[in-house]
Tab-separated table of C-alpha atoms in Angstrom:
chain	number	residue	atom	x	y	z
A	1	UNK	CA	0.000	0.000	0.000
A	2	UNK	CA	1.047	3.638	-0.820
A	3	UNK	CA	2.173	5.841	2.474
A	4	UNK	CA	-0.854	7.997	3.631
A	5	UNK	CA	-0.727	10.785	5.765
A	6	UNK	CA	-3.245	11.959	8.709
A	7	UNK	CA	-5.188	13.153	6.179
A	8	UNK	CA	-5.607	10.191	4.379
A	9	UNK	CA	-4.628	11.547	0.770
A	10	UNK	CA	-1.294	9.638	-0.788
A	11	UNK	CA	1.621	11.417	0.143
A	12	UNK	CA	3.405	13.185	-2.318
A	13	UNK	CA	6.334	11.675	-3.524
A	14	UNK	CA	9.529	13.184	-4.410
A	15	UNK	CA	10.397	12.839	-8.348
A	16	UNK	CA	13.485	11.234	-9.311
A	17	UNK	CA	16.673	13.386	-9.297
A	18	UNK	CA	17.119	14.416	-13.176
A	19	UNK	CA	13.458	14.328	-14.001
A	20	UNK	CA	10.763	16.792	-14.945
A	21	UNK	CA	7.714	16.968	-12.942
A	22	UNK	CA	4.110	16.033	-14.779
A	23	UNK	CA	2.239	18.946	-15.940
A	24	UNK	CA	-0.824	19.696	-13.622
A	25	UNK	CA	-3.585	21.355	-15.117
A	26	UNK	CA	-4.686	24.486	-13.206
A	27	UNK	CA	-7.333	24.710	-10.729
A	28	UNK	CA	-10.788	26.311	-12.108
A	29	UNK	CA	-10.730	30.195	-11.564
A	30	UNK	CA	-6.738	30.161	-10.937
A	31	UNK	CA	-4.447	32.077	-13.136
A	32	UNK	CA	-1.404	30.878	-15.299
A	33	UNK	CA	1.384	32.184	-13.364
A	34	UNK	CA	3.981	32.092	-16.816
A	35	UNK	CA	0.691	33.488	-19.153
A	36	UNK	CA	1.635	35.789	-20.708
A	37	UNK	CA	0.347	38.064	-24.123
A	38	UNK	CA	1.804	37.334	-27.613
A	39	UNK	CA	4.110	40.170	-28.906
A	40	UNK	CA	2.472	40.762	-32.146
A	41	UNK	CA	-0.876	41.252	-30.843
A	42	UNK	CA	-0.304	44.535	-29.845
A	43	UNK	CA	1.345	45.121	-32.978
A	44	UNK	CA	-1.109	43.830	-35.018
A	45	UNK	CA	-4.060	45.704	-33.565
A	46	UNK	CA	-1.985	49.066	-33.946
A	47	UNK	CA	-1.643	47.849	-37.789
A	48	UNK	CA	-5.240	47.312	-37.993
A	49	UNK	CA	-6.457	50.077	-36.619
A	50	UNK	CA	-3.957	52.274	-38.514
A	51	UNK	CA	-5.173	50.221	-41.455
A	52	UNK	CA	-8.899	51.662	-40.711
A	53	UNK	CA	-7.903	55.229	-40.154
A	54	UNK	CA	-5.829	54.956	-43.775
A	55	UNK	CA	-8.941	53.618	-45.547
A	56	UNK	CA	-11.659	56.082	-43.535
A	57	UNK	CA	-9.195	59.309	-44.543
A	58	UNK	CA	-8.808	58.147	-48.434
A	59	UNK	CA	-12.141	57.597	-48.736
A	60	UNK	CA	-13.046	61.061	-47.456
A	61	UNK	CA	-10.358	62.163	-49.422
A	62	UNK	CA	-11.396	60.851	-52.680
A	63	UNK	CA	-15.027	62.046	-52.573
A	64	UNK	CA	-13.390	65.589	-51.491
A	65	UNK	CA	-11.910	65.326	-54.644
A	66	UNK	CA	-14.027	63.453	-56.960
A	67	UNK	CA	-14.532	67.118	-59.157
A	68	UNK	CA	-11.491	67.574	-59.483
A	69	UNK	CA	-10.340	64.368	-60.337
A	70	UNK	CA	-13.036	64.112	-62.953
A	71	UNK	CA	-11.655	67.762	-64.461
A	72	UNK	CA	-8.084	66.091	-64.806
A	73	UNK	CA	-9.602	63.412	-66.552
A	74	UNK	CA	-11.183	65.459	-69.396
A	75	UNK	CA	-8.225	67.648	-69.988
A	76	UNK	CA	-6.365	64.531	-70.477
A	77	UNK	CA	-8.648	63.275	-72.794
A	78	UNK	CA	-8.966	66.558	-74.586
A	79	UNK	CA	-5.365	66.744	-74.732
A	80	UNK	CA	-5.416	63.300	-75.895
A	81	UNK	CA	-7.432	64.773	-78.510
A	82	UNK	CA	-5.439	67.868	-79.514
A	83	UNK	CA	-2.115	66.375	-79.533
A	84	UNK	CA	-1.956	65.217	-83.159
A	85	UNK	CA	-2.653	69.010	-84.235
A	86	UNK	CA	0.154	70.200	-81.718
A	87	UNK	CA	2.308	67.228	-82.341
A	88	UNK	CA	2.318	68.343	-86.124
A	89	UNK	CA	2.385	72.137	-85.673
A	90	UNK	CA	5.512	71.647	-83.547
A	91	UNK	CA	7.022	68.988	-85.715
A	92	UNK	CA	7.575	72.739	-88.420
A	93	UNK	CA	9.136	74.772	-85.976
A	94	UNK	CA	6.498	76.215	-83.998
A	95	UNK	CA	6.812	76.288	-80.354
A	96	UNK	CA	4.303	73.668	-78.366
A	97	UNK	CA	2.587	75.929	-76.272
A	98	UNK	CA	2.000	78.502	-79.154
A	99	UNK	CA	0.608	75.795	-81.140
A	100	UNK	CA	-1.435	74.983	-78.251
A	101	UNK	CA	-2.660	78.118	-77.846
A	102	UNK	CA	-3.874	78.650	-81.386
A	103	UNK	CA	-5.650	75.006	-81.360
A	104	UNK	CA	-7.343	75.991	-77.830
A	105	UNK	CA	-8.499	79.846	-79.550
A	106	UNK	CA	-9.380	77.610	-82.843
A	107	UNK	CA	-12.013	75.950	-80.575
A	108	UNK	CA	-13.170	78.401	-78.131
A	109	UNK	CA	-14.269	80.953	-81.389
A	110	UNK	CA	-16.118	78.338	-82.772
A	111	UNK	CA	-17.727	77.168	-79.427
A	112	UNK	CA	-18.681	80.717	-78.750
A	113	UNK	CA	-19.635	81.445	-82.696
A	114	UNK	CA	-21.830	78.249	-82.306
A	115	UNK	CA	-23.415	79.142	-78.803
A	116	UNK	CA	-24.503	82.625	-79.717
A	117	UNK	CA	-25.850	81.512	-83.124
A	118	UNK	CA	-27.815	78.989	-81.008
A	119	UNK	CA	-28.782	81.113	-78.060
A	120	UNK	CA	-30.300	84.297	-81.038
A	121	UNK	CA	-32.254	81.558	-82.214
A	122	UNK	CA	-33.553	80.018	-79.241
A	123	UNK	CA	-34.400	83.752	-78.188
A	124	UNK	CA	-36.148	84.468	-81.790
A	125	UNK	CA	-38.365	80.995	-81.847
A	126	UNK	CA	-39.234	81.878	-77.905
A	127	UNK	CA	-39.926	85.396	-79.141
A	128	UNK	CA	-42.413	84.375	-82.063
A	129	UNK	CA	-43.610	81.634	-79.751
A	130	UNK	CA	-44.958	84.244	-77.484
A	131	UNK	CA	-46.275	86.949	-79.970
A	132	UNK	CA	-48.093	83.859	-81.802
A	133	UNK	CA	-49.187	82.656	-78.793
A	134	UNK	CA	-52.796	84.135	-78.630
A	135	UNK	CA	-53.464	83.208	-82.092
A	136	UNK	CA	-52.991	79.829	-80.607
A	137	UNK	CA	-54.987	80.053	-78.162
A	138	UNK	CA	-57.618	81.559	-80.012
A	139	UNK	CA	-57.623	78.516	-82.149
A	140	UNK	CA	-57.456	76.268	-79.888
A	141	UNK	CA	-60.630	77.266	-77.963
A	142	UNK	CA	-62.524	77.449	-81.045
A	143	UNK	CA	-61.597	73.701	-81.463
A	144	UNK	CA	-63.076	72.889	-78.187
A	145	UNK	CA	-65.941	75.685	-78.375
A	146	UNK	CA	-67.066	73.824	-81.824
A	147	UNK	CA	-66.710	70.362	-80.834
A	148	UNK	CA	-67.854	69.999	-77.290
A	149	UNK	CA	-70.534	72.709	-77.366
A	150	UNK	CA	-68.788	74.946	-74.784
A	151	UNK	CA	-68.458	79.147	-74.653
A	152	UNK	CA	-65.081	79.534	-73.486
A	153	UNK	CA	-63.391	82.609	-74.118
A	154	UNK	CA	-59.619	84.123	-74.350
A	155	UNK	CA	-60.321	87.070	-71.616
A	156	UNK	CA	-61.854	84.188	-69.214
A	157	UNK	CA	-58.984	81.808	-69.418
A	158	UNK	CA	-56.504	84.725	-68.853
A	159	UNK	CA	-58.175	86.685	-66.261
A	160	UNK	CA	-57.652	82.683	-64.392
A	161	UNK	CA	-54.472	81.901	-64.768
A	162	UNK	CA	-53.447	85.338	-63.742
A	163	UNK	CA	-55.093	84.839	-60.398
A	164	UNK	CA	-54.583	80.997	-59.984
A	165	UNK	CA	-52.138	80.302	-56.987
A	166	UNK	CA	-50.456	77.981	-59.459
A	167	UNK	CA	-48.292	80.697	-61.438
A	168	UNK	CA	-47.971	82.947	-58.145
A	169	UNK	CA	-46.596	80.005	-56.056
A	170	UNK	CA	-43.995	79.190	-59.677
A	171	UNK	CA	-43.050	83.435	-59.706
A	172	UNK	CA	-41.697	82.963	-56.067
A	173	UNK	CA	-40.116	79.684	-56.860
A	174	UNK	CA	-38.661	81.086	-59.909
A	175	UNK	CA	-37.682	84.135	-57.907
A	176	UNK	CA	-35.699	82.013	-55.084
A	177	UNK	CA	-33.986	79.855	-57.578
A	178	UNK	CA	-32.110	82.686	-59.473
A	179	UNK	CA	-29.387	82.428	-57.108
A	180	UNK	CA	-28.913	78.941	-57.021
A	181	UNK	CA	-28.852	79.099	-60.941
A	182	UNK	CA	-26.172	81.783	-60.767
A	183	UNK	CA	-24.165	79.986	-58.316
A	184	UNK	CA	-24.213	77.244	-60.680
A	185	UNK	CA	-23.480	79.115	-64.260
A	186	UNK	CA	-20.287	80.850	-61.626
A	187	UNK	CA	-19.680	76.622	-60.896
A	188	UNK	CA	-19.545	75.877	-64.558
A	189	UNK	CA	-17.204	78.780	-65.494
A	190	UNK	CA	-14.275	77.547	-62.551
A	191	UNK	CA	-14.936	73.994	-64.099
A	192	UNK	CA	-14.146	75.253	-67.141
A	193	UNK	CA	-11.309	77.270	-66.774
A	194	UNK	CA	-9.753	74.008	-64.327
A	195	UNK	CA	-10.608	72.140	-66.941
A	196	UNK	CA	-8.923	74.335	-70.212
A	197	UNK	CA	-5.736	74.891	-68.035
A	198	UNK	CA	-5.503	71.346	-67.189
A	199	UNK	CA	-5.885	70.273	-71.180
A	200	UNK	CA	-3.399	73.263	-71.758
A	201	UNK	CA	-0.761	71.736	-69.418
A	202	UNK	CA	-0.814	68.850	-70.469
A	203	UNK	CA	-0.847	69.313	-74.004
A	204	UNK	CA	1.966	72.001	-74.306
A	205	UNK	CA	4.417	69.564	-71.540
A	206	UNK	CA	3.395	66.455	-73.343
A	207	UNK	CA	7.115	65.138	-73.508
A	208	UNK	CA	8.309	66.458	-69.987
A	209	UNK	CA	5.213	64.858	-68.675
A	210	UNK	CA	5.972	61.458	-70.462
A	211	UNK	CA	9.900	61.789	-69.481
A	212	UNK	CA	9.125	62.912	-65.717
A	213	UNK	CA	6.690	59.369	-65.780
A	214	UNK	CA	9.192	57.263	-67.661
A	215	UNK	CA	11.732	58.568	-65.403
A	216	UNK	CA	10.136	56.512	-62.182
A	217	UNK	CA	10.088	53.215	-64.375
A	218	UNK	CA	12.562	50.435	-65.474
A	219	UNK	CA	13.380	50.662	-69.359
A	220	UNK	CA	11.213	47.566	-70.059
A	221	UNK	CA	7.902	49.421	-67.946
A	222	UNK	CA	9.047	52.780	-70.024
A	223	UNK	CA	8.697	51.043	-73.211
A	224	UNK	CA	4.701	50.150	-72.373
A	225	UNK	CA	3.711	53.025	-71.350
A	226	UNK	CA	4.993	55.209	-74.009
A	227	UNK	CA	3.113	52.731	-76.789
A	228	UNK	CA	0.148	52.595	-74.401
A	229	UNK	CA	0.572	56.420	-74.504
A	230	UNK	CA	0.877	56.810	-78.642
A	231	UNK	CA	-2.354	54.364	-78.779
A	232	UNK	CA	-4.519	56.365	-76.503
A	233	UNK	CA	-3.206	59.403	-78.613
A	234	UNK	CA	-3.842	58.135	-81.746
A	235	UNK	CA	-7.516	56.597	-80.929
A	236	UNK	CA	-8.789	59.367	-79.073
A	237	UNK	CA	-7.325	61.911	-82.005
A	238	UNK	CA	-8.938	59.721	-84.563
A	239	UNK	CA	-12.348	59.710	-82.659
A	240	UNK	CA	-12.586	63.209	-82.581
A	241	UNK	CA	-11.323	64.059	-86.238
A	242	UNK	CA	-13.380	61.022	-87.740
A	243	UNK	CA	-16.662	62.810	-85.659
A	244	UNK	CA	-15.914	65.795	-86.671
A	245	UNK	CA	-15.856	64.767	-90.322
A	246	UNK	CA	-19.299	63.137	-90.093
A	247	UNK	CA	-21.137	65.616	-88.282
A	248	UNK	CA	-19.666	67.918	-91.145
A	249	UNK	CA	-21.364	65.250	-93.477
A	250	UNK	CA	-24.295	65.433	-91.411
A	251	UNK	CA	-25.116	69.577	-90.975
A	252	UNK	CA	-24.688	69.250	-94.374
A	253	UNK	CA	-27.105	67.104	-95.463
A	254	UNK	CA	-29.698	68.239	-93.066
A	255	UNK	CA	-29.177	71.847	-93.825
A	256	UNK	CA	-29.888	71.335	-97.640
A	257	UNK	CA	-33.099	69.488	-96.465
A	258	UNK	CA	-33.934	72.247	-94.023
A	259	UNK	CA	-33.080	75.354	-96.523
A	260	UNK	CA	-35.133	73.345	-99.088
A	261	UNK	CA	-38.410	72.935	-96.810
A	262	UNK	CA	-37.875	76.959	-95.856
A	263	UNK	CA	-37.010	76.366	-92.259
A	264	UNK	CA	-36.328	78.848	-89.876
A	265	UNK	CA	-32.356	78.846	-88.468
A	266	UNK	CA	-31.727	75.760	-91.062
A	267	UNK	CA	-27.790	76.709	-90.770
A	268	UNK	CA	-28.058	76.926	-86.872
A	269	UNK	CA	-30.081	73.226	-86.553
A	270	UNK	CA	-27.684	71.995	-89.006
A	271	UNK	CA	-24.987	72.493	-86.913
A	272	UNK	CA	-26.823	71.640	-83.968
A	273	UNK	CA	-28.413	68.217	-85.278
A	274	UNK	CA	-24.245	67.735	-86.615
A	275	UNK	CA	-22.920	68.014	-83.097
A	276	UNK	CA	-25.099	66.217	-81.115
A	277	UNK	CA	-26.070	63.204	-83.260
A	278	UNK	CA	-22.075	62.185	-83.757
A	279	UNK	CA	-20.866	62.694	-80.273
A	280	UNK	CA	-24.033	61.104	-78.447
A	281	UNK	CA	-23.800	57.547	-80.294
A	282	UNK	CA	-27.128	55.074	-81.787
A	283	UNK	CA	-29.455	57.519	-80.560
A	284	UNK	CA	-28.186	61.061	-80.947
A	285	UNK	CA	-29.511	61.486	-84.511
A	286	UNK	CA	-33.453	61.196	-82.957
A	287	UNK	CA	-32.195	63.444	-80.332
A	288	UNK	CA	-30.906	66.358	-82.473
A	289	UNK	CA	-34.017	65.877	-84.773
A	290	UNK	CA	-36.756	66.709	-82.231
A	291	UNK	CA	-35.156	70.028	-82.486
A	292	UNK	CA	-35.427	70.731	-86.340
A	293	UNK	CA	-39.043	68.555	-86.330
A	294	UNK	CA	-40.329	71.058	-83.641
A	295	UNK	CA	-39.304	74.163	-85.404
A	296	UNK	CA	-40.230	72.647	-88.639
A	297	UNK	CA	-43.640	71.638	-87.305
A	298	UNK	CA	-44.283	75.711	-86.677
A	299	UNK	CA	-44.103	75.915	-90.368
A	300	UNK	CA	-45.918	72.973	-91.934
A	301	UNK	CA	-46.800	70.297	-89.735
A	302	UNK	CA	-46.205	67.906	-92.695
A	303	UNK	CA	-42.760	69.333	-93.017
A	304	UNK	CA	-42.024	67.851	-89.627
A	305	UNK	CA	-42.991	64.618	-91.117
A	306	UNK	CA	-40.526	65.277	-94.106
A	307	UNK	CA	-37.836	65.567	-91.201
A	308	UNK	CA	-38.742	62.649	-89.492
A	309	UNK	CA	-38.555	60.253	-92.563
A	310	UNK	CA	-35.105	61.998	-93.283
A	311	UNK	CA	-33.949	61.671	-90.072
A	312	UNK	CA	-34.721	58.256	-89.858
A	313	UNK	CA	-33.103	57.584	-93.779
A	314	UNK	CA	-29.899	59.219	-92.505
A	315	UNK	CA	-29.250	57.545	-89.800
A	316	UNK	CA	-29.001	53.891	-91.466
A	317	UNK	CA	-27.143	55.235	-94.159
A	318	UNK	CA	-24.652	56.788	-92.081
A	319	UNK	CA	-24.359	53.616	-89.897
A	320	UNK	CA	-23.737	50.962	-92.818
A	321	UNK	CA	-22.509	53.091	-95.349
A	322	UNK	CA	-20.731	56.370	-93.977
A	323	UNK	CA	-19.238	55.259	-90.396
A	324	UNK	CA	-17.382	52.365	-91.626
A	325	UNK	CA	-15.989	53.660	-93.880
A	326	UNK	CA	-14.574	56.881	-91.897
A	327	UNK	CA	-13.933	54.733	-88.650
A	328	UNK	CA	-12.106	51.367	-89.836
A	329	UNK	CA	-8.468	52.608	-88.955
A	330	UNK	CA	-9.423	54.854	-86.206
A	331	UNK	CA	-11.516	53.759	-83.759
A	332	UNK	CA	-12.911	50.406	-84.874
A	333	UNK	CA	-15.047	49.140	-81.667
A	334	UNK	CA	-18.646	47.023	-82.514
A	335	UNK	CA	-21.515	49.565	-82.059
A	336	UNK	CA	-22.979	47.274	-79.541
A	337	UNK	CA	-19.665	47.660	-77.281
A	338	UNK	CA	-20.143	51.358	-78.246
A	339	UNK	CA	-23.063	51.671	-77.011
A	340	UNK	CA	-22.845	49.422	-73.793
A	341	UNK	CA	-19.747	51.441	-73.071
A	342	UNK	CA	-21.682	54.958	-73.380
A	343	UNK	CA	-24.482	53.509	-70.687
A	344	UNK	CA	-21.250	52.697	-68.305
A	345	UNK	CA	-19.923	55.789	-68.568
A	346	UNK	CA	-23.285	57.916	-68.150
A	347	UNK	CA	-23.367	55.396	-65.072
A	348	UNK	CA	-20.149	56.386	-63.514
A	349	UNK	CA	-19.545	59.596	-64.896
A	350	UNK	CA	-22.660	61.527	-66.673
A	351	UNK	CA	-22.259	63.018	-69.472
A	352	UNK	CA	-18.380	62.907	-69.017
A	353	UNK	CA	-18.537	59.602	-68.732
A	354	UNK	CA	-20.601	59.376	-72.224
A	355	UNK	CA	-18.326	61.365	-74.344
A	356	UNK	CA	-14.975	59.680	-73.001
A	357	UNK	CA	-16.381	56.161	-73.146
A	358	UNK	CA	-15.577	55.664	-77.162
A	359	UNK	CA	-12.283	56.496	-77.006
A	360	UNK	CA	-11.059	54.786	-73.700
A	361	UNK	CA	-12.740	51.635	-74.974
A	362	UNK	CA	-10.743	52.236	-78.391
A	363	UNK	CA	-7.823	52.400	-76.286
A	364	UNK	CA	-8.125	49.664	-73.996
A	365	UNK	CA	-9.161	47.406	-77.504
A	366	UNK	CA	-6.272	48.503	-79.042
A	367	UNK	CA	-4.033	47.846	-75.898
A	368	UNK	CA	-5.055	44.735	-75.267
A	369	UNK	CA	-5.024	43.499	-78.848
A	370	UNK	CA	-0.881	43.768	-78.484
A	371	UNK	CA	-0.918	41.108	-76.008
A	372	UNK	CA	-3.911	38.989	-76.692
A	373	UNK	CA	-2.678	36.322	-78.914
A	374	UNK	CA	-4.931	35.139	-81.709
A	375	UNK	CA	-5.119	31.368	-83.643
A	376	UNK	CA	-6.651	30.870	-87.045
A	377	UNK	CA	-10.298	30.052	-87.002
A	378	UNK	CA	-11.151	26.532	-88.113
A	379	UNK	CA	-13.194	25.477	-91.197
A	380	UNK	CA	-16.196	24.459	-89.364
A	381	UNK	CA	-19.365	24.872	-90.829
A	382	UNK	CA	-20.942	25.902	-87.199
A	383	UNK	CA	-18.270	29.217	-87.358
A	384	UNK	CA	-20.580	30.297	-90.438
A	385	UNK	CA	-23.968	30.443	-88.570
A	386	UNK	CA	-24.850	26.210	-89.533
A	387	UNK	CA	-26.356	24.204	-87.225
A	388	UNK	CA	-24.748	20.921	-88.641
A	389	UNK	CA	-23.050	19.248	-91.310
A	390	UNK	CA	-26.184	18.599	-93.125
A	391	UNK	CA	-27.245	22.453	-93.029
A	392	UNK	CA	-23.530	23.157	-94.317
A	393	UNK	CA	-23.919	20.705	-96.723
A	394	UNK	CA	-27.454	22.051	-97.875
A	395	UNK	CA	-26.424	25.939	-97.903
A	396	UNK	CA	-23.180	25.098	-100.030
A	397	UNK	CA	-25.643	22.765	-102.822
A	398	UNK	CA	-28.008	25.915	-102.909
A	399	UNK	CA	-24.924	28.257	-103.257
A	400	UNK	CA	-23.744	26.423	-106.085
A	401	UNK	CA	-27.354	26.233	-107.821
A	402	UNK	CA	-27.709	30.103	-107.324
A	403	UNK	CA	-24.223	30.409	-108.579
A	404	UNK	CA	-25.241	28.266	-112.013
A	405	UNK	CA	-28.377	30.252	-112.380
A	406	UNK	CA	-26.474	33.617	-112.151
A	407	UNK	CA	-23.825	32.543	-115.003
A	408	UNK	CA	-26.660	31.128	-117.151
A	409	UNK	CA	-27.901	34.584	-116.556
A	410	UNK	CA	-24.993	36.443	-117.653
A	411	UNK	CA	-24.463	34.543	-120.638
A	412	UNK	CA	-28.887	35.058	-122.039
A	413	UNK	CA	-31.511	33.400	-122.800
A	414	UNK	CA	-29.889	31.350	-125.902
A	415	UNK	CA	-27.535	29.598	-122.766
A	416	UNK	CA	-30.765	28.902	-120.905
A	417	UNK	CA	-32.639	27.236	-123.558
A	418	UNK	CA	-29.480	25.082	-124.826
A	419	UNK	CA	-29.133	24.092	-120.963
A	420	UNK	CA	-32.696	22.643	-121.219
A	421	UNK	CA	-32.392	21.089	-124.340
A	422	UNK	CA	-28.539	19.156	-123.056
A	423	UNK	CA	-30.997	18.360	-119.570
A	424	UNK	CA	-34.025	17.163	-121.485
A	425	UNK	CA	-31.130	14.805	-123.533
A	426	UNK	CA	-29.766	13.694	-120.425
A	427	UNK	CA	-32.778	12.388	-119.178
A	428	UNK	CA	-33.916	11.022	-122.626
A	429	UNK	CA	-30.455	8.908	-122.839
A	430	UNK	CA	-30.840	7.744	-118.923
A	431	UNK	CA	-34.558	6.386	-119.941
A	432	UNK	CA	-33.446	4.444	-122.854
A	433	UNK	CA	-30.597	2.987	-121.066
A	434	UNK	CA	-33.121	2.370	-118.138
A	435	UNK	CA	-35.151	-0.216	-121.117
C-alpha cells in the first residue's frame, strides 16, 4: 500500500533526481502564473487600426476630390485629342505651347460662334412663340368651343391663370432659384477654366510629362507606357477628327433638307443636329431631330414629317454606309460595345462619362489586342452560322445552284434554252438505257 498521511490523501512523492515533474492542469478560476500576451498582438491591432484610419481618410479624401479628379480626366482626354494638331504644328518649328494656344483659340471661337448663333435663335423661336401665342390660343378654344358645345373665351382663361395660386406660387419659386442658378453658371465657369488649363498643361508639356513618368520606371515598364501612350493618342485623335468629319457630313445634309423645306435657323439646326447626333452615339440622330421637327412643325406640320422620314433615312445610311468607312483605322469598336460602353460611362460619370467612353474603350481594344494572342479560325461549318453538317452541306448545294443560275444569266436566254435542251437529252439517254 502507498504511504498515507493523517489526512488520508497519498503522500506526495519526491520525483526522481534528473526528471521533470508532470504537468498539472490548473485549478478552475486560478491564473497561469507564466501566461503571458503574444508580442504581435499589440502590434497587429496598432496595424489594424492604422489600417482603418488609412482607408476612412482616403475615402473622405477621394469624394473631397471626386470634381477635381473628374476635371483632370477630361483635360487629359482633350489633350489626348489635340495632340496630333500640336504634335504636327511643332514637328515645323512652332513652339508647343503657341501651337497649343492657337488650337485651344481655334475651338473656343467656334464654341462661342456656335453658342450665340444657337442662343439668337432660341431667343427668336421663344420670341415668335410668345407673340403667336394668342393666335394659338384663339384657335385652340374654337376647337373645343365647336366640338364639345362649350363658350369659353380668351379674356376668361386669362383673367384665371393670372389669379390661380399655381403661377404665383412658380413666380416665387422662380424668384428664389435665381441664385442657385447663378451659383451654378459661376460653378460651370471655374470647371471650365480648371478644366482648359488642365488640357493646356498637359498638351503644351506632353514630352516632360511622359519623361518625368518614364523617369520613375525600369526601361522595359518605359517602353509600355509610351506605346500605351501613342495608342490612346492616336484613338482618341482619330475619334474626334473622324466625328468631326461626319457631323460635317451630317449639318450638311440636313441643312440642304432644311433650306429646301424653308425652315427657320436651317444653318443653326444643321450644326446643332451635326454636333449632337455624332458625339451622343445610336441615338443622338433622334435626339438632335426633335429640335429641327419642332421648329419645322411651326411651319408645316407635314414638313415635320418630311424631317422625321429623313432623319430616320440618314441615320441607317450613315451607320452601314458612312461610319465604316470613316472609322475602320481609327476607332474600330462594334456599335454594340459602343453603345454598352456609353451607358457605363453615363453610369459612372454623366455626361463625361458618355463622351470619353468611345475612345477609352478604343484604347483599352487597341491595348489589349498587343498582347492577346490570336489562332486561325477553323473550317467548321458551325463558325458560319450552320447548325450541322447537313445544313452546311445544304447551304453550299443551294450556293452552287444560285451560282449556275447567275452565269446562265450572264451569258442570255440562248444559254438557258441550250441548258434545257442538253438536260431534257440527259434524261432522254438515262430512260433508254433504263429499257
Amino acid at each position: 500500500m502507498a504511504p498515507t498521511d493523517d489526512t488520508g490523501q497519498l503522500a506526495q512523492q519526491a520525483p526522481a533526481r534528473g526528471t521533470t515533474p508532470p504537468h498539472r492542469p490548473p485549478i478552475d478560476g486560478a491564473a497561469v502564473p507564466n501566461a503571458r500576451m503574444p508580442r504581435w498582438l499589440p502590434r497587429a491591432m496598432v496595424l489594424a487600426l492604422a489600417l482603418v484610419g488609412a482607408f476612412q481618410l482616403g475615402s473622405w479624401a477621394f469624394h473631397q476630390l471626386t470634381g477635381l479628379l473628374i476635371n483632370v480626366l477630361i483635360a487629359f482626354f482633350l489633350a489626348l485629342a489635340i495632340e496630333p494638331a500640336v504634335s504636327w504644328m511643332a514637328a515645323r518649328g512652332m513652339r508647343r505651347g503657341l501651337a497649343t494656344a492657337l488650337v485651344f483659340l481655334a475651338v473656343m471661337v467656334a464654341s462661342a460662334g456656335f453658342v450665340t448663333l444657337l442662343g439668337s435663335m432660341l431667343a427668336g423661336q421663344i420670341i415668335t412663340m410668345i407673340e403667336d401665342f394668342p393666335e394659338y390660343l384663339d384657335s385652340v378654344i374654337n376647337w373645343i368651343n365647336t366640338h364639345f358645345q362649350t363658350e369659353l373665351k380668351r379674356v376668361d382663361i386669362q383673367e384665371g391663370l393670372l389669379r390661380s395660386d399655381w403661377l404665383r406660387n412658380y413666380v416665387q419659386n422662380s424668384a428664389t432659384g435665381v441664385l442657385d442658378v447663378s451659383a451654378q453658371v459661376i460653378g460651370g465657369l471655374f470647371q471650365l477654366l480648371t478644366i482648359t488649363l488642365f488640357s493646356f498643361y498637359f498638351a503644351a508639356d506632353g514630352p516632360r510629362l511622359r519623361r518625368a513618368l518614364c523617369s520613375v520606371l525600369p526601361p522595359a515598364r518605359q517602353a509600355e507606357v509610351l506605346r500605351a501612350w501613342e495608342i490612346a493618342v492616336n484613338k482618341t485623335g482619330g475619334y474626334l477628327y473622324s466625328r468631326g468629319l461626319m457631323a460635317l457630313v451630317s449639318g450638311v445634309a440636313h441643312y440642304i433638307l432644311l433650306e429646301f423645306l424653308g425652315v427657320p435657323y436651317a444653318p443653326v439646326l444643321a450644326v446643332w443636329v451635326g454636333l449632337v447626333s455624332q458625339f451622343i452615339p445610336t441615338i443622338g440622330t433622334y435626339l438632335a431631330g426633335a429640335l429641327p421637327m419642332l421648329i419645322a412643325f411651326t411651319v408645316d406640320p407635314w414638313y415635320a414629317l418630311w424631317v422625321l422620314a429623313f432623319v430616320v433615312v440618314y441615320q441607317q445610311f450613315e451607320n452601314y454606309v458612312l461610319q465604316p468607312k470613316l472609322t475602320a483605322k481609327t476607332v474600330d469598336v462594334h456599335p454594340a460595345v459602343a453603345f454598352g460602353s456609353v451607358i457605363a460611362g453615363t453610369a459612372l460619370l454623366g455626361a463625361v462619362g458618355a463622351l470619353i467612353a468611345i475612345p477609352a474603350v478604343a484604347t483599352l481594344q487597341a491595348f489589349l489586342g498587343a498582347y492577346v494572342r490570336r489562332y486561325d479560325v477553323t473550317d467548321d461549318p458551325r463558325v458560319h452560322g450552320h447548325r450541322g453538317p447537313g445544313a452546311g452541306a445544304g447551304a453550299g448545294a443551294g450556293a452552287g445552284r444560285f451560282a449556275r443560275v447567275r452565269r446562265l444569266w450572264e451569258r442570255g436566254p440562248e444559254a438557258v434554252r441550250a441548258e434545257g435542251a442538253g438536260a431534257r437529252a440527259d434524261v432522254a439517254e438515262g430512260s433508254a438505257a433504263g429499257e
